[in-house]
Coordinates of C-alpha atoms in Angstrom, one line a residue:
Chain A
M478 CA -22.6 25.3 113.4
V479 CA -22.0 28.3 111.6
T480 CA -25.2 29.6 109.9
M481 CA -25.6 30.1 106.4
T482 CA -26.9 32.9 104.7
A483 CA -29.6 32.3 102.0
L484 CA -27.2 32.1 99.2
E485 CA -25.2 30.1 101.0
E486 CA -27.6 27.7 101.3
E487 CA -28.4 27.7 97.8
L488 CA -25.1 26.9 96.7
S489 CA -24.6 24.3 99.1
R490 CA -27.5 22.6 97.7
I491 CA -26.1 23.1 93.8
A492 CA -23.1 21.9 95.4
G493 CA -24.3 19.1 97.1
S494 CA -26.7 17.5 94.2
V495 CA -23.4 16.5 92.4
P496 CA -23.3 13.1 91.7
D497 CA -20.5 10.8 93.2
P498 CA -18.0 10.2 90.2
E499 CA -17.6 6.4 91.4
L500 CA -21.6 6.0 92.7
P501 CA -23.2 8.4 90.4
V502 CA -26.6 7.2 91.9
L503 CA -25.2 8.9 95.0
T504 CA -25.2 12.8 95.3
L505 CA -22.3 14.3 97.6
E506 CA -25.0 15.3 100.0
E507 CA -26.0 11.8 100.2
L508 CA -22.7 10.4 100.4
G509 CA -21.9 13.1 103.3
V510 CA -18.6 14.4 102.2
M511 CA -19.6 18.3 101.7
R512 CA -18.8 19.8 105.0
G513 CA -19.5 23.6 103.9
V514 CA -20.2 26.5 101.5
Q515 CA -18.5 29.8 102.4
V516 CA -19.3 33.1 100.4
L517 CA -15.9 34.9 100.7
G518 CA -16.8 37.9 98.4
P519 CA -18.3 39.0 95.3
G520 CA -18.5 36.0 93.1
R521 CA -16.0 34.2 94.9
V522 CA -16.6 31.1 97.0
E523 CA -15.2 28.3 99.0
V524 CA -16.4 24.8 99.5
S525 CA -15.1 22.2 102.2
L526 CA -15.0 18.6 101.3
T527 CA -13.8 15.7 103.0
P528 CA -12.7 12.5 101.2
T529 CA -14.2 9.1 102.0
Y530 CA -10.6 7.6 102.4
T531 CA -7.0 9.6 102.5
G532 CA -6.4 8.0 99.4
C533 CA -9.9 7.9 97.6
P534 CA -8.9 9.4 93.9
A535 CA -12.2 10.4 93.3
I536 CA -12.0 13.5 95.6
E537 CA -10.4 15.2 92.6
A538 CA -13.3 14.7 90.4
M539 CA -15.7 15.9 92.9
A540 CA -14.1 18.9 93.3
S541 CA -13.6 19.8 89.5
D542 CA -17.5 18.9 89.2
I543 CA -18.2 21.1 92.0
E544 CA -16.3 23.9 90.4
R545 CA -18.2 23.2 87.1
A546 CA -21.6 23.2 88.6
L547 CA -21.2 26.3 90.7
H548 CA -19.6 28.2 87.5
E549 CA -22.8 27.1 85.4
H550 CA -24.6 28.8 88.6
G551 CA -22.9 32.3 87.7
V552 CA -20.0 32.0 90.6
P553 CA -17.0 32.9 88.8
D554 CA -14.2 32.1 91.6
V555 CA -14.7 28.8 93.1
T556 CA -12.0 27.0 95.3
V557 CA -12.8 23.5 97.0
V558 CA -10.4 22.8 100.0
T559 CA -10.3 19.2 101.4
V560 CA -10.5 18.9 105.4
L561 CA -9.8 15.3 106.9
A562 CA -11.4 16.4 110.8
P563 CA -13.4 15.1 111.6
A564 CA -12.8 12.1 109.8
W565 CA -15.4 10.7 107.5
S566 CA -17.8 7.7 108.7
T567 CA -19.8 5.4 106.6
D568 CA -22.7 6.8 109.2
D569 CA -22.5 10.0 107.2
I570 CA -24.3 8.5 104.5
S571 CA -27.8 9.5 104.5
E572 CA -30.6 7.1 105.0
E573 CA -31.7 8.1 100.9
G574 CA -28.5 7.5 100.4
R575 CA -28.8 3.6 101.6
R576 CA -31.8 3.1 99.9
K577 CA -30.5 4.0 96.6
L578 CA -27.2 2.1 97.2
T579 CA -29.4 -1.2 97.7
E580 CA -31.2 -0.3 94.3
F581 CA -27.7 -0.1 92.7
G582 CA -27.1 -3.5 93.8
I583 CA -24.6 -2.3 96.6
A584 CA -25.1 -3.6 100.1
P585 CA -25.4 -0.5 102.5
P586 CA -22.7 0.1 105.4
R587 CA -24.1 -1.4 108.6
P588 CA -24.5 1.8 111.3
Q589 CA -21.7 1.2 113.5
G590 CA -21.6 3.9 116.7
P591 CA -18.0 5.6 117.4
A592 CA -15.6 2.6 117.5
G593 CA -14.9 2.5 113.9
G594 CA -13.0 -0.4 111.7
P595 CA -14.3 -3.5 110.9
V596 CA -17.3 -4.6 112.1
P597 CA -17.6 -8.0 113.6
L598 CA -20.0 -10.3 111.5
T599 CA -22.7 -10.2 113.9
L600 CA -25.2 -8.0 111.7
A601 CA -26.0 -9.7 108.7
I602 CA -25.2 -8.0 105.3
R603 CA -28.5 -8.6 102.8
C604 CA -28.2 -9.2 99.5
P605 CA -29.1 -6.7 97.6
H606 CA -30.6 -9.2 94.8
C607 CA -32.5 -11.2 96.4
G608 CA -32.8 -10.0 100.1
S609 CA -31.7 -13.2 101.6
T610 CA -29.2 -12.7 104.8
D611 CA -26.8 -15.7 103.7
T612 CA -24.0 -14.1 102.7
E613 CA -20.4 -14.7 102.7
L614 CA -17.3 -12.5 102.4
L615 CA -15.4 -13.2 99.3
S616 CA -12.8 -10.5 99.7
R617 CA -12.3 -7.5 102.2
F618 CA -11.4 -5.1 99.2
S619 CA -13.2 -5.0 96.1
S620 CA -13.2 -2.5 93.2
T621 CA -13.0 0.2 95.2
A622 CA -11.5 0.4 98.9
C623 CA -14.6 1.4 100.5
K624 CA -16.3 -1.7 99.2
A625 CA -15.8 -5.4 100.1
L626 CA -16.9 -8.2 97.5
R627 CA -19.4 -10.9 98.5
R628 CA -21.4 -13.5 97.3
C629 CA -25.1 -14.7 98.0
T630 CA -25.3 -18.2 99.2
A631 CA -29.0 -18.1 98.3
C632 CA -28.8 -16.5 94.7
R633 CA -25.4 -17.0 94.6
E634 CA -24.9 -13.7 93.0
P635 CA -21.7 -11.7 93.7
F636 CA -22.2 -8.1 95.2
D637 CA -20.3 -5.4 96.7
H638 CA -20.7 -4.4 100.2
F639 CA -20.2 -0.6 101.1
K640 CA -18.0 -1.5 104.3
E641 CA -18.3 0.3 107.2
L642 CA -15.3 2.8 108.0
Chain B
M545 CA -2.6 22.7 105.6
T546 CA -0.7 25.9 106.6
G547 CA 2.6 26.6 104.6
T548 CA 4.6 26.9 108.1
T549 CA 4.9 23.3 109.4
D550 CA 8.1 23.6 112.6
T551 CA 10.8 21.7 111.6
L552 CA 10.0 19.1 114.4
T553 CA 6.8 18.4 113.3
A554 CA 8.4 18.0 109.1
A555 CA 11.2 15.6 110.6
A556 CA 8.6 13.3 111.5
A557 CA 6.1 14.1 108.8
L558 CA 8.7 12.8 106.5
A559 CA 9.7 9.9 108.4
L560 CA 5.8 8.5 108.6
G561 CA 5.0 9.8 105.3
D562 CA 8.2 7.9 103.5
D563 CA 7.2 4.9 105.3
A564 CA 3.8 4.9 103.7
L565 CA 5.0 5.8 100.4
V566 CA 7.5 2.9 100.3
L567 CA 5.2 0.4 101.0
S568 CA 2.6 1.4 98.8
H569 CA 4.9 1.5 96.2
R570 CA 6.1 -2.1 97.2
L571 CA 2.6 -3.2 97.2
G572 CA 1.8 -1.7 93.8
E573 CA 4.5 -4.0 92.7
W574 CA 2.2 -6.8 93.2
A575 CA -0.2 -5.5 90.4
G576 CA 0.0 -8.0 87.6
S577 CA 1.3 -11.0 89.6
A578 CA -0.9 -11.1 92.7
P579 CA -1.5 -14.9 93.3
V580 CA -5.4 -14.5 92.9
L581 CA -7.3 -11.4 91.2
E582 CA -9.2 -10.5 94.6
E583 CA -5.5 -10.2 96.3
E584 CA -4.3 -8.3 93.3
V585 CA -7.2 -5.8 94.1
A586 CA -6.8 -6.0 98.0
L587 CA -3.1 -5.0 97.8
A588 CA -3.8 -2.0 95.4
N589 CA -6.2 -0.7 97.8
I590 CA -3.9 -1.1 100.7
A591 CA -1.3 0.5 98.5
L592 CA -3.8 3.3 97.4
D593 CA -4.9 4.2 101.1
L594 CA -1.0 4.5 101.9
L595 CA -0.2 6.7 99.2
G596 CA -3.3 9.0 100.3
Q597 CA -1.3 9.1 103.8
A598 CA 1.8 9.7 102.6
R599 CA 0.6 12.7 100.3
V600 CA -0.7 14.4 103.4
L601 CA 2.5 14.0 105.5
L602 CA 4.7 14.7 102.9
S603 CA 2.6 17.9 101.7
L604 CA 3.4 19.0 105.4
V605 CA 7.1 19.1 104.5
G606 CA 7.2 20.0 100.9
D607 CA 6.2 19.7 97.4
E608 CA 5.0 15.8 97.5
D609 CA 6.2 15.4 93.8
E610 CA 9.8 16.8 94.3
L611 CA 9.8 15.1 97.7
A612 CA 9.2 11.6 95.8
Y613 CA 10.9 11.7 92.8
L614 CA 13.4 14.1 93.4
R615 CA 15.3 12.9 96.4
E616 CA 18.0 10.4 96.5
E617 CA 18.3 7.2 98.6
R618 CA 20.1 8.8 101.5
S619 CA 17.3 11.3 102.0
F620 CA 14.7 8.6 102.5
R621 CA 13.4 8.1 106.2
N622 CA 11.5 5.0 106.0
S623 CA 12.0 2.5 108.3
Q624 CA 14.0 -0.3 106.7
L625 CA 11.0 -2.9 107.0
V626 CA 8.9 -1.1 104.3
E627 CA 11.7 -1.4 101.5
Q628 CA 12.3 -5.0 102.0
P629 CA 11.6 -6.7 98.7
N630 CA 8.1 -8.5 98.2
G631 CA 9.7 -12.1 97.8
D632 CA 7.0 -14.6 97.8
F633 CA 3.5 -13.8 99.0
A634 CA 4.2 -15.3 102.7
H635 CA 6.8 -12.3 102.8
T636 CA 4.4 -9.8 101.7
I637 CA 1.8 -10.6 104.5
A638 CA 4.4 -11.2 106.9
R639 CA 5.4 -7.1 106.4
Q640 CA 1.9 -6.5 106.0
L641 CA 1.2 -8.0 109.2
Y642 CA 4.2 -6.5 111.4
F643 CA 3.9 -2.8 110.0
S644 CA 0.0 -2.5 110.1
T645 CA 0.0 -3.7 113.5
Y646 CA 2.7 -1.2 114.5
Q647 CA 0.6 1.6 112.0
H648 CA -2.3 0.8 113.8
L649 CA -1.2 1.4 117.2
L650 CA 0.9 4.5 116.4
Y651 CA -2.0 6.2 114.7
G652 CA -4.4 5.2 117.5
R653 CA -2.0 7.0 119.8
L654 CA -1.5 10.1 117.6
A655 CA -5.1 10.5 116.9
T656 CA -5.9 11.2 120.7
G657 CA -5.1 15.0 121.8
D658 CA -4.3 17.8 119.2
G659 CA -0.7 17.1 117.8
P660 CA -0.2 18.0 113.8
F661 CA -0.9 14.7 113.1
A662 CA -4.3 14.1 114.9
G663 CA -6.5 14.7 112.2
L664 CA -4.9 12.4 109.5
A665 CA -4.1 9.9 112.2
A666 CA -7.9 9.6 113.3
K667 CA -9.0 9.1 109.6
A668 CA -6.0 6.7 108.8
V669 CA -6.5 4.6 111.7
K670 CA -10.1 3.2 110.8
E671 CA -8.0 2.4 107.2
V672 CA -5.3 0.2 108.6
A673 CA -7.6 -1.8 110.9
Y674 CA -8.6 -3.0 107.8
H675 CA -5.2 -3.4 106.5
Q676 CA -4.1 -5.4 110.0
D677 CA -7.1 -7.3 109.3
H678 CA -6.1 -8.5 106.0
A679 CA -2.9 -9.4 107.1
E680 CA -4.3 -11.2 110.1
H681 CA -6.6 -13.3 108.3
W682 CA -3.9 -14.2 105.7
T683 CA -1.2 -14.9 108.2
L684 CA -3.7 -17.5 109.8
R685 CA -4.6 -19.1 106.5
L686 CA -0.9 -19.6 105.8
G687 CA 0.0 -20.3 109.1
D688 CA -2.6 -23.1 109.7
G689 CA -2.6 -24.4 106.2
T690 CA -0.4 -26.8 104.4
T691 CA 2.9 -27.8 105.4
E692 CA 4.0 -25.8 102.6
S693 CA 2.3 -22.4 103.1
H694 CA 3.0 -22.9 106.7
Q695 CA 6.9 -23.1 106.3
R696 CA 6.8 -20.3 103.7
M697 CA 5.0 -18.2 106.4
Q698 CA 7.3 -18.9 108.8
R699 CA 10.2 -18.4 107.1
A700 CA 9.1 -15.0 105.9
C701 CA 8.1 -14.2 109.7
D702 CA 11.7 -15.0 110.6
A703 CA 13.4 -13.1 107.7
L704 CA 11.9 -10.1 108.3
W705 CA 11.9 -10.3 112.0
R706 CA 15.3 -8.1 112.1
Y707 CA 13.6 -5.1 110.9
T708 CA 10.8 -5.0 113.3
G709 CA 13.1 -3.2 116.1
E710 CA 13.5 -0.1 114.2
L711 CA 9.7 0.6 114.3
F712 CA 10.4 1.3 118.4
Q713 CA 13.5 3.8 118.0
P714 CA 12.8 7.1 118.6
V715 CA 11.5 9.3 115.9
E716 CA 12.7 13.1 115.9
G717 CA 9.5 15.1 116.5
L718 CA 7.1 12.5 117.8
D719 CA 6.8 12.2 121.5
L720 CA 5.3 8.9 122.2
D721 CA 5.7 6.3 124.8
L722 CA 7.8 3.8 122.3
P723 CA 8.1 0.9 125.0
A724 CA 4.4 0.7 125.5
L725 CA 3.7 1.0 122.0
E726 CA 6.5 -1.8 121.4
T727 CA 4.8 -4.2 124.3
A728 CA 1.4 -3.8 122.4
W729 CA 2.6 -4.8 119.3
L730 CA 4.7 -7.4 120.4
D731 CA 1.6 -8.8 122.3
S732 CA -0.6 -8.5 119.4
V733 CA 2.1 -10.1 116.8
T734 CA 2.7 -13.3 119.4
D735 CA -1.2 -13.5 119.6
V736 CA -1.5 -13.6 115.8
L737 CA 1.1 -15.9 115.4
G738 CA -0.1 -18.1 118.0
R739 CA -3.1 -18.5 116.4
A740 CA -1.4 -19.4 112.9
T741 CA 0.6 -22.1 114.8
L742 CA 3.7 -20.1 113.9
T743 CA 6.7 -19.7 116.1
V744 CA 7.6 -16.5 117.5
P745 CA 11.0 -15.8 115.8
S746 CA 13.5 -15.8 118.1
G747 CA 16.5 -13.7 116.6
P748 CA 17.5 -10.1 117.7
R749 CA 14.7 -7.6 116.6
T750 CA 17.6 -5.1 115.7
G751 CA 21.1 -5.8 114.4
A752 CA 24.3 -3.7 115.2
W753 CA 24.2 -2.2 111.8
S754 CA 20.4 -2.1 111.4
A755 CA 19.4 -0.2 114.6
G756 CA 17.4 3.0 113.5
A757 CA 19.3 2.9 110.1
G758 CA 16.6 3.9 107.9
R759 CA 15.4 6.7 109.8
Q760 CA 19.0 8.0 109.3
G761 CA 19.0 7.2 105.5
L762 CA 21.0 4.1 105.6
H763 CA 19.2 1.5 103.5
T764 CA 19.3 -2.1 102.3
E765 CA 20.6 -3.0 99.0
S766 CA 17.1 -3.3 97.4
F767 CA 16.1 0.0 98.2
G768 CA 18.1 1.7 95.7
R769 CA 16.5 -0.5 92.5
M770 CA 13.0 0.1 93.9
L771 CA 13.5 3.9 93.9
A772 CA 15.2 3.5 90.5
E773 CA 12.1 2.5 89.2
M774 CA 9.7 4.5 91.0
Q775 CA 11.7 8.0 89.8
H776 CA 12.5 6.8 86.3
L777 CA 9.4 8.4 84.2
H778 CA 9.6 11.7 86.1
R779 CA 13.2 11.9 85.9
S780 CA 12.8 11.0 82.3
H781 CA 10.7 13.2 81.4
P782 CA 10.2 16.1 83.9
G783 CA 7.4 18.0 84.1
A784 CA 5.2 15.3 81.8
T785 CA 1.6 15.2 82.5
W786 CA -1.0 12.8 81.3

């Protein structure tokens, strides 16, 4: 781990507090996509960001939102670079992020450990509306690649589930 | 990404990137005409994952837009399987089953070690696991469904079988144990088809004319029409932006 200077920590906090463009209840820090902030010189900062999915179109909006936030904080020269490794995992979403997802009506991803990929349906997914664990899968892909569409068999409401990756 | 990709890495990136790009475009053709809304969304999401992989891979070779929009048919290095037309939904699912099974095994192997594709492969293998899961579930549902769906799924599996041998032809720049990859692929596909009450096709998996041909730039008839549509806008309005 590279140790950050006080300035880098401050800039990291500002960049990390930018909301996710598709799930605005979450900050980029809570989503776990921030990979580092480096001051390259006076007024020159590089931010490393990792995409949730390789093809996630939100990454470009995230990059320009970070640039704007840091410009407003007086950093004239901001570069946002994308890093792929180590790959992002839904385990990188913070506890606070999970709580906010549920509040927003999206069932948070289940913790999964090192293997990755589709999780066998052993752990129940809880309906974010009524709390029932009696839910069924409607489609493995929903409004975005990172979500699956489910329905609660108790309250009959459909809901998104942030699927494990 | 560094600007100095060596020739062998570039050759491999082009082959894998073209596979992802071309299949992404084919799946995108379902937008507006998928059997149900959920499938429309699913196929578009799979296409988006593949497009993301294609962008990373083609960027190792050169300018991604130039590579996608300004190359002639003979310069594409994708396998012939991914360029096959969507056909009915069963054909699309059979193509997905064959290709996602291959891609999952391939990325799984590339993810180990520290080769030039390890980072992307480790990330993409998790996405492709969902593509494979999606294809398997539909294969089971159609194969073990009605008489009509069973017949169509069998027909689709048979029709695309001849394009699957090419996936295990050597790719310049990739150092892989291809026989092991092929055995694992056959085991996996045989298992899914069996559970779906389908028969593993008996025909040859390569033809004299088709073995490895896509990787050498020889493509099937429908690919030219697909490219014409994919490249039309960019060629007619060079440099256009939103």
